[in-house]
C-alpha positions as a printed Julia matrix, in Angstrom:
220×3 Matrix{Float64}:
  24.97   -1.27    3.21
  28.78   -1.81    1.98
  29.05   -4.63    5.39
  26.03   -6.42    4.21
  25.67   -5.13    0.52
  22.56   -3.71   -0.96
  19.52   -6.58   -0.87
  20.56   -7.49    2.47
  20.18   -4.4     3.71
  16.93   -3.71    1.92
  15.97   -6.51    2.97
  16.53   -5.66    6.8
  14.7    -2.1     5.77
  11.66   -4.03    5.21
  11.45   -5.84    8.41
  12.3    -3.15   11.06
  10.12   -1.08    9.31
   7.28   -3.98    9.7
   8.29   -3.94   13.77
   8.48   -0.81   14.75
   5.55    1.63   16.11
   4.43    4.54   14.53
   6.25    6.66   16.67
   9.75    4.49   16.33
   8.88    5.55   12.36
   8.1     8.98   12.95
  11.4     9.45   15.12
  13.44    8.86   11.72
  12.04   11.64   10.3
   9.61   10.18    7.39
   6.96   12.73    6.28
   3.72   12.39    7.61
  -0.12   13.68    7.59
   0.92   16.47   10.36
   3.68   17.49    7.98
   5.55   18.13    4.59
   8.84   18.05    5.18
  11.41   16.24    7.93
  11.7    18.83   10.52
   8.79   17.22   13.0
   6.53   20.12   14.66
   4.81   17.56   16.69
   8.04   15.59   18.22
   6.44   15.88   21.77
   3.13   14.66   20.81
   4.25   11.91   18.18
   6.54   10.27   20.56
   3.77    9.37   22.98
   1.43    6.15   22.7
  -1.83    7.12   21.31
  -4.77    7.06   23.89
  -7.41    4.71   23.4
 -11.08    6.09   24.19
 -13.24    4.15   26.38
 -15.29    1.36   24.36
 -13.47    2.76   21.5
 -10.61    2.29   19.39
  -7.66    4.36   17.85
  -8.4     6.03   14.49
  -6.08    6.26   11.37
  -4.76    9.14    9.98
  -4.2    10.67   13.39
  -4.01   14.47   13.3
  -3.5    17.88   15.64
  -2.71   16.82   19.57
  -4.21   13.55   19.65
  -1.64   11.81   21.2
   0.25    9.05   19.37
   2.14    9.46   16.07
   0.48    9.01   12.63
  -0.54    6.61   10.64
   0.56    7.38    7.03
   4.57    8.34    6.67
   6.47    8.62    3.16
  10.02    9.13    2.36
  11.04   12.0    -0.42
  14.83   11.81    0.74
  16.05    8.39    0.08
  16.09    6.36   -3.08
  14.06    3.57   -1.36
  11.25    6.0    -1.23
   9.7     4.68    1.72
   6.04    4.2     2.39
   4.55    3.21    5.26
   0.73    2.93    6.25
  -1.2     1.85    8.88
  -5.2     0.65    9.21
  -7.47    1.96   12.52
  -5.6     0.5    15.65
  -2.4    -0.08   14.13
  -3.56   -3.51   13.25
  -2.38   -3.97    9.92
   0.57   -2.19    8.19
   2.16   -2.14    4.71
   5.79   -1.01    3.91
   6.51   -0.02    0.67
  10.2     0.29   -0.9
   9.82    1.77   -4.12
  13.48    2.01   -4.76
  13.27    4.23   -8.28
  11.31    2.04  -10.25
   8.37   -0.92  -10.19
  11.16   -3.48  -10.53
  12.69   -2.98   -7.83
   9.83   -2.06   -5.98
   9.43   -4.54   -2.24
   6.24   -4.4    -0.7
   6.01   -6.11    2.68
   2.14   -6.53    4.86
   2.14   -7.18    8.0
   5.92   -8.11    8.27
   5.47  -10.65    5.03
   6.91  -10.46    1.56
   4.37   -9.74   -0.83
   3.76   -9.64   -4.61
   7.22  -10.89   -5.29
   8.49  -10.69   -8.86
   5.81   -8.18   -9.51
   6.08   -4.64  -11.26
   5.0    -2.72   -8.54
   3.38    0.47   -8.38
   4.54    3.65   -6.24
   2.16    3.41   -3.58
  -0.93    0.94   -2.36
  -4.22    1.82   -0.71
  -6.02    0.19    2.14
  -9.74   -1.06    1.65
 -12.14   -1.82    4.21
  -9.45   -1.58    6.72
  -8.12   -5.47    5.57
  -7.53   -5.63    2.4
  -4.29   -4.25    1.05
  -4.43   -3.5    -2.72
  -1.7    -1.68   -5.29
  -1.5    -1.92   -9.28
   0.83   -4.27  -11.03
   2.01   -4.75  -14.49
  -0.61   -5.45  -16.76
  -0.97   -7.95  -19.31
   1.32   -7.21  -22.37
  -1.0    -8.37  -25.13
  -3.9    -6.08  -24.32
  -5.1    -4.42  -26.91
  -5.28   -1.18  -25.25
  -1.81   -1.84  -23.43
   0.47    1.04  -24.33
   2.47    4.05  -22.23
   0.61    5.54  -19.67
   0.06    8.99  -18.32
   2.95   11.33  -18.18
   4.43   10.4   -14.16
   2.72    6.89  -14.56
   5.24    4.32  -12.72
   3.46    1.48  -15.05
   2.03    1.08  -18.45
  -1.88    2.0   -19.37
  -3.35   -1.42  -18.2
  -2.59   -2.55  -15.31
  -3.57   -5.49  -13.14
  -4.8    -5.36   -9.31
  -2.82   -6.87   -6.34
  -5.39   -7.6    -3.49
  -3.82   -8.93   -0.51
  -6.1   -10.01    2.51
  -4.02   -9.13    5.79
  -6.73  -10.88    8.05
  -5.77  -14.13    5.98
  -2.76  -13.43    5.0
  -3.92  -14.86    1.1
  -2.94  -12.3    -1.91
  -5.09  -12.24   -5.24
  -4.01  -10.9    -8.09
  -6.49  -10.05  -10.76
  -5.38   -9.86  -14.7
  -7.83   -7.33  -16.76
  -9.63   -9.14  -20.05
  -9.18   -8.2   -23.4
 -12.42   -5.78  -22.73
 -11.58   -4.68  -19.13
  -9.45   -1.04  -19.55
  -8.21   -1.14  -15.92
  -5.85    1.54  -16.01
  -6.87    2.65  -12.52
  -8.68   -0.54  -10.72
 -10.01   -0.21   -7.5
 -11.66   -2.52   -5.22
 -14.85   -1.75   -3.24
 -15.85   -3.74    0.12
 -19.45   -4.62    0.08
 -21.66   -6.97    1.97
 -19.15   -9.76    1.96
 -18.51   -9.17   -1.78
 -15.38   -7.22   -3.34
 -16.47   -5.28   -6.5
 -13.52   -4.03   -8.49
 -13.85   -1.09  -11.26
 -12.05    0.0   -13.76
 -11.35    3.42  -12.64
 -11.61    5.41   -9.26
 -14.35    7.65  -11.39
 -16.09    4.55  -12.45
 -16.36    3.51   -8.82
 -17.66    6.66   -7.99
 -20.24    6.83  -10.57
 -21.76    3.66   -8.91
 -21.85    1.48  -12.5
 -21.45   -2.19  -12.67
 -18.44   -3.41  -11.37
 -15.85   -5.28  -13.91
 -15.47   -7.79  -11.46
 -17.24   -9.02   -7.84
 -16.15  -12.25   -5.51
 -16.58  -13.41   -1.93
 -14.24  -11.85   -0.18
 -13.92  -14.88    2.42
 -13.41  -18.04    0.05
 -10.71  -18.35   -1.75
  -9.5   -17.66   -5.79
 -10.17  -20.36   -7.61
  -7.45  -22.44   -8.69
């Protein structure tokens, strides 16, 4: 960082992170889902390549002695607060650099800047194995806008980044004066995305704030 100063650097975070395998990741001692903290207890089983079933395909989240290193890693160490996740196969990956606050926040799928200029949230969630999607600052002049829970990274209404890694096209969707999205998530249905307000509204199986086909593009 002092030879190449502090964005450049970042910046170079971002896309070894994007390049390397899970195990490469899980050799610099991220935390994981077969751990808590940075002393590996799986080093001999992480640093193989996963094994591929026949006619099948290699899960996420991979846990116990299946070979191959995990698929979801976060950093509690470092002020970039790394994130790192991975869908089924290792076919699509996000990296997150939260870097102590949403403004500083770099998200990168695939190997490819996205949502720059955006607030970002600390951490993103993968739908329907494709389609990448974290909150964003919200709109400032909703009326419900306002501080958020206590350990919220953004304020109460937030907006929805969707980012398609199959097309590489991002979406971001702005709540209405009516829509109180301070927890939107997208649902994968039949060729239609559904987005709710909340994870409980999703649940609850209600009608959806918002739908669109998933495969033509945002208007505009």
């Amino acid at each position: 960082m002092r030879l190449v100063g502090e964005d450049r650097y970042v910046e170079r975070l971002g896309e070894l992170l994007s390049q390397a395998a899970p195990r490469d990741i899980a050799a610099t001692g991220l935390g994981c889902t077969r751990r808590v903290d940075r002393a590996c207890r799986f080093a001999e089983i992480c640093s193989q390549d996963p094994v591929v079933p026949p006619g099948g395909k290699i899960e996420s989240y991979r846990h116990g002695e299946v070979p191959g290193a995990c698929s979801s890693f976060i950093d509690c160490w470092t002020r970039h607060q790394i994130e790192v996740d991975f869908t089924a196969g290792d076919r699509h990956r996000s990296v997150l650099l939260f870097r102590d606050s949403p403004a500083e926040a770099r998200l990168w799928v695939n190997g490819v800047r996205v949502g720059e200029g955006e607030w970002l949230d600390k951490g993103g969630f993968w739908e329907d194995e494709r389609f990448f999607t974290i909150r964003i600052e919200g709109p400032k002049d909703h009326p419900q806008q306002g501080l958020g829970d206590i350990g919220a990274q953004l304020y109460n209404i937030v907006s929805l980044l969707i980012h398609d890694a199959e097309r590489g096209a991002t979406r971001i969707l702005v709540p209405e004066d009516t829509e109180n999205w301070t927890d939107p998530v997208l649902d994968v249905r039949d060729g239609t995305g559904h987005v709710y307000p909340t994870r409980e509204a999703r649940a609850a199986g209600g009608t959806p704030d918002r739908t669109f086909p998933i495969d033509e593009p945002e208007a505009g």
